[in-house]
Amino acid sequence: MSVDLDIALAPERLDEGAAEERAAFGLFTIRTAHGSLTEGFDSFIGGYRPGPLVSGFHVAEWFAWNWWRLCWEPRSASADWSSAHRMASIGEGYVWPDITIYSDGVRTALLSRASARQDIKPFRYTGAPPVVLPSRAFEAAVDAFIPQILARLRDAKLGETNLDRVWRDILAERLDPEVAKRRRLEALLGRDPDSVEDHAIDGLVADARQLGEAAVAEVAAYTAQAAAGTVVTAADLVSLAKGQGYDASPRDAIRLVSGFPLPRGEDVPAWQVGSAAARAVREQEGLGTEPLADSRLAAMAGTEQDVLSGTKRGALNLSFALDKNAGASRIVLRSKWETGRRFELARLIGDRLITAGDALHPATRAYTYRQKAQRTFAAELLSPFEAVDAMMEGDYSWERQQEVAEHFRVSEMTINSLLKNHGRLERDGSDQDVEMAAA
């Protein structure tokens, strides 16, 4: 079910500061049906408010400046990611909420953290549970908020401001399909508009015609996550596939019959899609809950077992299948370890089932919806949770996790993730994939 989001500013009086700041001053709130993400203790009144007193002009500017990145860029290792996604970076002399906002391309997460210090003044934030909602709901909330602020500026008889100019440009870019495509690629690369060399974006747009637009978007997100210095091109992938790949046939890869439909839609978390696909494969193929043999896993991918036992590895930090036609493909795996190669091949099998149509099927470390669905698929296909949980027998120690991982020939990390996904283990503070907790 969708979670509505409301970003609002209730007018308050400010007697000093720039004209734009005074015109758009007020009580700032971000709310869902489950509560406020901006609530805190106001030391001036000695009580709790649903949000702080700030200038909405500054937060509206921040939303506008970072619109493309907020809507499309997943969490990544890019150098300035935090400034584009954390409201605490707005500055301008106000104590802003520590709310981090990012998208996986389909769903948007809002993480509201409590103030680090209990004695902070004038406003101490209490924080709120993570919120994950369809990205269109976040976009709609911003689309409603910024015109509110612009109307306040007009009511104050102010002329055109920087916010007017930036927002007008954003609206025009969104209406132009070609410009919007370029802006999305820039955001996925972890870059601001017009900060990527034209030839690099031109190259990605051209590659999309060859490899598939959605697949190239995944490559762009991988580039940002890996903090790579240069953008990976179709030529790079073709060369790698030729030199380090293994033959495969897409027509021989497993397909789900019509009796096994997968959940779809922006209200469905990626992990549910991947998990449902893995269960459907096991049921369709009569696999039960037993470990999957290398020969069977390779056959599902339309390739031979030597893809798992071989030593050829991709030089890039990603795995992929690159199709030439329905009968010919090349598979490149990254890992040198048996468990890693099995997991990567399972991800590629899942990607064909979940995202059909592109010539390129990439498996990367990016946190896009597609990659998260792949990872869950692979974990559930290779080590079905029902069997894992039965083997654990209530003992979730690291030693027992290792034993179960050896049984299913997966990594200990895979077992640990499954136990967290299904609530057998708590997620720690460093576990930032909040979709499970919020769904």
XYZ file of C-alpha atoms in Angstrom:
439
model
C 0.000 0.000 0.000
C 1.318 3.471 -0.889
C 2.405 5.850 1.855
C 1.416 9.461 1.186
C 4.042 12.108 1.891
C 3.356 15.733 2.782
C 6.024 18.461 2.858
C 4.637 21.728 4.198
C 5.473 25.106 5.710
C 3.062 26.873 8.071
C 3.698 30.679 7.980
C 5.501 32.340 10.905
C 6.963 35.845 11.271
C 10.664 36.646 10.904
C 11.872 40.226 11.391
C 15.425 39.939 10.104
C 17.359 38.329 7.262
C 17.106 38.487 3.482
C 13.748 39.218 1.913
C 13.390 35.686 0.487
C 14.218 34.188 3.871
C 11.630 36.288 5.674
C 8.925 35.728 3.061
C 9.188 31.941 3.316
C 9.751 31.575 7.070
C 7.633 29.120 9.022
C 7.077 25.761 10.696
C 8.570 23.116 8.397
C 7.185 19.575 8.472
C 7.571 16.324 6.594
C 4.798 13.874 7.418
C 3.399 10.533 6.390
C 0.218 8.861 7.597
C 2.373 7.226 10.285
C 3.721 10.445 11.802
C 6.207 13.289 11.472
C 9.790 12.857 10.282
C 10.686 16.345 11.540
C 9.325 16.255 15.101
C 11.520 17.476 17.936
C 11.889 19.448 21.147
C 11.889 23.243 20.753
C 13.928 24.822 23.565
C 12.283 28.238 23.002
C 8.843 26.995 23.961
C 10.047 24.168 26.203
C 7.954 21.587 24.355
C 7.611 19.406 21.297
C 6.712 20.650 17.817
C 6.015 18.649 14.624
C 8.901 20.509 12.980
C 11.404 23.374 13.292
C 11.062 27.072 12.495
C 13.177 27.610 9.371
C 13.094 29.375 6.033
C 11.344 27.259 3.459
C 13.209 29.161 0.767
C 16.460 27.355 1.604
C 14.971 23.874 1.702
C 13.044 24.516 -1.538
C 16.317 25.580 -3.195
C 17.969 22.391 -1.914
C 15.162 20.230 -3.311
C 15.388 22.022 -6.670
C 19.195 21.957 -6.929
C 19.288 18.223 -6.153
C 16.031 17.158 -7.799
C 17.509 14.747 -10.348
C 19.857 13.131 -7.851
C 17.193 12.792 -5.165
C 14.846 11.124 -7.634
C 17.307 8.766 -9.337
C 20.602 8.316 -7.500
C 20.849 5.338 -5.128
C 23.202 5.476 -2.180
C 26.742 5.296 -3.465
C 30.379 6.068 -2.821
C 30.461 9.260 -4.892
C 32.370 12.061 -3.183
C 29.519 14.548 -2.751
C 26.668 12.073 -2.253
C 25.919 13.277 1.280
C 25.485 16.945 0.353
C 22.920 16.023 -2.309
C 20.941 13.619 -0.113
C 21.155 14.769 3.516
C 19.045 17.727 4.583
C 21.477 18.437 7.419
C 23.838 19.790 4.748
C 21.531 22.706 3.815
C 23.136 25.100 6.311
C 22.210 28.802 6.168
C 22.321 29.053 9.982
C 19.429 26.678 10.762
C 19.405 23.308 12.565
C 17.986 21.122 9.815
C 16.615 17.600 10.338
C 19.058 14.766 9.746
C 16.909 13.243 7.018
C 18.613 11.282 4.262
C 16.674 10.827 1.020
C 17.588 8.491 -1.829
C 15.931 6.403 -4.524
C 16.565 2.985 -6.044
C 14.874 4.156 -9.245
C 11.462 2.817 -8.238
C 11.088 3.489 -4.510
C 12.433 6.307 -2.326
C 13.736 5.964 1.234
C 13.597 8.711 3.864
C 15.737 8.056 6.936
C 15.089 10.433 9.835
C 17.697 10.231 12.583
C 17.504 11.713 16.051
C 19.852 14.578 16.979
C 23.201 13.205 18.144
C 23.262 15.400 21.265
C 20.476 15.628 23.832
C 21.339 19.242 24.732
C 21.308 20.626 21.202
C 19.450 23.945 20.764
C 17.190 25.460 19.591
C 15.666 22.245 18.170
C 16.427 18.629 19.082
C 15.020 16.092 16.611
C 13.510 12.871 17.907
C 13.908 10.931 14.655
C 11.391 8.506 13.153
C 11.201 4.959 11.726
C 12.452 4.570 8.142
C 9.961 5.349 5.393
C 10.071 3.729 1.948
C 7.463 4.760 -0.600
C 6.970 4.863 -4.367
C 9.290 7.461 -5.859
C 6.367 9.150 -7.593
C 4.927 9.947 -4.124
C 8.143 11.739 -3.158
C 8.232 13.595 -6.469
C 4.603 14.646 -6.035
C 5.326 15.976 -2.539
C 8.224 18.109 -3.794
C 6.156 19.237 -6.789
C 3.505 20.481 -4.352
C 5.928 22.073 -1.859
C 8.072 24.238 -4.129
C 5.087 26.102 -5.678
C 3.930 26.844 -2.102
C 7.225 28.627 -1.465
C 7.126 30.430 -4.810
C 3.606 31.633 -3.985
C 4.875 33.017 -0.674
C 7.553 34.957 -2.571
C 4.940 36.390 -4.946
C 2.711 37.363 -2.019
C 5.671 39.293 -0.602
C 5.965 41.148 -3.951
C 9.430 39.711 -4.601
C 10.709 39.456 -8.151
C 12.293 36.451 -9.805
C 14.680 34.566 -7.501
C 17.265 31.868 -8.033
C 14.647 29.336 -6.922
C 12.323 30.504 -9.722
C 15.056 30.025 -12.309
C 16.238 26.626 -11.103
C 12.736 25.193 -10.744
C 11.657 26.513 -14.137
C 14.667 24.751 -15.686
C 13.853 21.513 -13.864
C 10.258 21.522 -15.114
C 11.413 22.148 -18.693
C 13.990 19.345 -18.504
C 11.392 16.889 -17.237
C 9.156 17.641 -20.239
C 11.948 16.999 -22.767
C 12.485 13.206 -23.070
C 16.014 13.488 -24.430
C 17.171 16.007 -21.829
C 15.487 14.023 -19.048
C 17.329 10.895 -20.183
C 20.660 12.691 -19.928
C 19.826 14.151 -16.525
C 18.929 10.701 -15.180
C 22.241 9.301 -16.407
C 24.135 12.167 -14.772
C 22.306 11.500 -11.508
C 23.028 7.774 -11.667
C 26.687 8.633 -12.186
C 26.511 10.603 -8.931
C 26.961 13.949 -10.653
C 25.112 17.250 -10.797
C 23.474 18.466 -14.038
C 25.987 19.513 -16.706
C 28.954 18.320 -14.613
C 29.691 15.293 -16.820
C 31.541 15.765 -20.088
C 29.140 15.784 -23.060
C 31.045 13.027 -24.841
C 30.619 10.687 -21.856
C 26.847 11.192 -21.723
C 26.629 10.979 -25.524
C 28.435 7.651 -25.295
C 25.996 6.270 -22.739
C 23.018 7.397 -24.806
C 24.495 5.662 -27.860
C 25.272 2.517 -25.820
C 21.655 2.424 -24.645
C 20.540 1.860 -28.231
C 22.809 -1.203 -28.384
C 22.536 -2.642 -24.877
C 19.183 -1.366 -23.620
C 18.350 1.866 -21.816
C 17.603 0.213 -18.465
C 20.813 -1.833 -18.627
C 22.959 1.232 -19.328
C 21.325 2.977 -16.370
C 22.564 0.091 -14.210
C 26.073 0.513 -15.611
C 25.960 4.225 -14.757
C 24.888 3.436 -11.190
C 27.696 0.874 -10.954
C 30.203 3.522 -12.052
C 29.175 5.790 -9.166
C 29.073 2.969 -6.602
C 32.529 1.767 -7.607
C 33.849 5.339 -7.630
C 35.293 4.485 -11.036
C 37.293 7.177 -12.760
C 35.817 6.571 -16.207
C 32.433 5.469 -17.465
C 32.187 1.832 -18.570
C 31.232 1.674 -22.253
C 29.623 -0.919 -24.501
C 33.017 -1.373 -26.180
C 34.580 -2.186 -22.792
C 31.933 -4.823 -22.106
C 32.153 -6.364 -25.577
C 35.942 -6.642 -25.265
C 35.695 -8.176 -21.792
C 33.032 -10.634 -22.902
C 35.164 -11.743 -25.832
C 38.326 -12.239 -23.800
C 37.043 -13.370 -20.385
C 33.545 -14.674 -21.051
C 31.931 -18.081 -21.405
C 29.489 -19.130 -24.118
C 25.790 -19.257 -23.288
C 22.464 -19.493 -25.109
C 19.659 -17.200 -23.930
C 17.022 -19.465 -25.505
C 18.250 -22.327 -23.287
C 18.009 -20.285 -20.084
C 15.160 -21.074 -17.727
C 11.839 -19.277 -18.146
C 8.865 -19.173 -15.834
C 5.655 -20.519 -17.279
C 2.497 -18.436 -17.129
C 1.313 -20.153 -13.961
C 4.033 -18.401 -11.957
C 3.366 -14.641 -12.246
C 5.692 -12.333 -10.330
C 4.568 -9.405 -8.166
C 4.972 -6.096 -9.974
C 4.590 -2.408 -9.283
C 6.140 0.417 -7.318
C 4.314 -0.643 -4.138
C 6.224 -3.949 -4.156
C 9.694 -3.915 -2.524
C 12.509 -5.335 -4.652
C 13.189 -8.143 -2.184
C 9.639 -9.452 -2.579
C 10.068 -9.654 -6.347
C 13.369 -11.529 -6.071
C 12.113 -13.874 -3.378
C 8.913 -14.695 -5.277
C 10.884 -15.415 -8.460
C 13.244 -17.796 -6.635
C 10.373 -19.681 -5.004
C 8.620 -19.943 -8.365
C 11.741 -21.419 -9.996
C 12.173 -24.011 -7.259
C 8.516 -24.992 -7.449
C 8.403 -25.093 -11.246
C 11.576 -27.174 -11.473
C 10.687 -29.472 -8.566
C 13.874 -28.570 -6.692
C 12.471 -28.831 -3.197
C 14.805 -27.322 -0.623
C 17.983 -29.225 -1.458
C 21.281 -27.532 -2.433
C 21.530 -26.731 -6.127
C 24.194 -28.633 -8.082
C 26.593 -26.683 -10.309
C 25.398 -28.540 -13.404
C 21.763 -27.629 -12.743
C 22.613 -24.005 -11.957
C 24.632 -23.664 -15.160
C 21.851 -25.243 -17.223
C 19.373 -22.693 -15.821
C 21.665 -19.959 -17.154
C 21.870 -21.624 -20.583
C 25.566 -22.354 -20.234
C 28.013 -25.093 -19.240
C 29.388 -25.971 -15.807
C 32.866 -24.671 -16.633
C 31.558 -21.122 -16.119
C 31.609 -21.974 -12.389
C 34.802 -24.035 -12.266
C 36.795 -21.918 -14.712
C 39.330 -19.247 -13.843
C 38.472 -16.514 -16.337
C 37.404 -13.365 -14.518
C 36.233 -9.934 -15.541
C 38.625 -7.072 -14.897
C 35.742 -4.830 -13.852
C 33.982 -5.140 -10.511
C 30.760 -6.466 -12.058
C 29.383 -9.615 -13.643
C 27.184 -9.652 -16.722
C 25.621 -11.592 -19.571
C 25.899 -9.937 -22.980
C 23.552 -11.307 -25.644
C 24.408 -11.279 -29.329
C 21.132 -12.912 -30.324
C 18.611 -15.431 -28.980
C 21.089 -18.272 -29.412
C 24.390 -16.668 -28.474
C 25.588 -14.841 -25.386
C 28.722 -14.441 -23.294
C 28.754 -14.619 -19.499
C 31.450 -12.857 -17.475
C 31.810 -13.515 -13.742
C 33.821 -11.384 -11.336
C 34.568 -13.614 -8.351
C 37.426 -16.101 -8.118
C 35.652 -18.015 -5.331
C 33.235 -20.886 -5.907
C 30.523 -19.437 -3.668
C 30.886 -16.029 -5.291
C 30.633 -17.406 -8.829
C 27.539 -19.434 -7.941
C 25.903 -16.362 -6.439
C 26.774 -14.167 -9.428
C 25.456 -16.710 -11.930
C 22.250 -17.031 -9.906
C 21.868 -13.250 -10.045
C 22.119 -13.313 -13.838
C 19.480 -16.059 -13.994
C 17.203 -13.918 -11.842
C 17.804 -10.823 -13.939
C 16.613 -12.621 -17.083
C 13.438 -13.669 -15.299
C 12.717 -10.313 -13.676
C 13.964 -7.870 -16.326
C 13.644 -9.221 -19.847
C 14.386 -7.478 -23.113
C 17.848 -5.915 -22.844
C 20.937 -7.278 -24.536
C 22.949 -6.630 -21.371
C 22.168 -8.192 -17.984
C 24.528 -6.616 -15.418
C 25.007 -7.754 -11.808
C 26.688 -4.968 -9.846
C 27.131 -3.696 -6.303
C 24.832 -0.733 -6.875
C 21.708 -0.300 -4.742
C 19.155 0.013 -7.514
C 15.799 -1.790 -7.432
C 16.984 -4.204 -10.100
C 20.183 -5.133 -8.274
C 18.385 -5.604 -4.946
C 15.866 -7.935 -6.590
C 18.726 -9.925 -8.144
C 20.537 -10.348 -4.843
C 17.434 -11.603 -3.040
C 16.659 -13.980 -5.908
C 20.133 -15.493 -5.768
C 20.072 -15.904 -1.999
C 16.645 -17.585 -1.993
C 17.380 -19.763 -5.040
C 20.661 -21.122 -3.672
C 19.618 -21.320 -0.013
C 15.816 -21.324 0.434
C 14.945 -19.717 3.715
C 12.623 -22.460 4.918
C 15.473 -24.977 4.733
C 17.984 -22.529 6.212
C 15.736 -21.762 9.163
C 15.075 -25.452 9.800
C 18.800 -26.199 9.816
C 19.520 -23.337 12.215
C 17.211 -24.934 14.823
C 17.028 -21.635 16.663
C 20.810 -21.318 16.912
C 21.752 -18.171 14.998
C 25.392 -18.060 16.075
C 28.076 -17.244 13.525
C 29.427 -20.795 13.771
C 26.023 -22.246 12.890
C 25.653 -19.772 10.022
C 28.966 -21.024 8.628
C 27.801 -24.642 8.791
C 24.590 -23.844 6.944
C 26.503 -21.777 4.365
C 28.798 -24.737 3.656
C 25.789 -27.022 3.217
C 24.240 -24.789 0.553
C 27.609 -23.713 -0.905
C 26.981 -20.027 -0.400
C 28.853 -17.410 1.599
C 28.217 -16.765 5.286
C 27.102 -13.268 4.265
C 24.281 -14.764 2.186
C 22.961 -16.743 5.154
C 23.322 -13.742 7.444
C 21.361 -11.555 5.014
C 18.572 -14.131 4.752
C 18.248 -14.283 8.529
C 18.037 -10.490 8.706
C 15.564 -10.318 5.834
C 13.241 -12.711 7.626
C 13.598 -11.120 11.048
C 15.658 -13.849 12.707
C 18.500 -11.384 13.297
C 18.310 -7.662 13.928
C 19.878 -5.236 11.507
C 22.656 -3.177 13.041
C 23.226 0.537 12.588
C 25.576 0.004 9.654
C 22.943 -1.956 7.730
C 21.591 0.759 5.476
C 19.300 -1.266 3.217
C 16.162 -0.195 5.040
C 13.602 -1.539 2.593
C 13.013 -4.679 4.664
C 12.449 -2.751 7.859
C 10.093 -0.244 6.293
C 8.088 -2.530 4.009
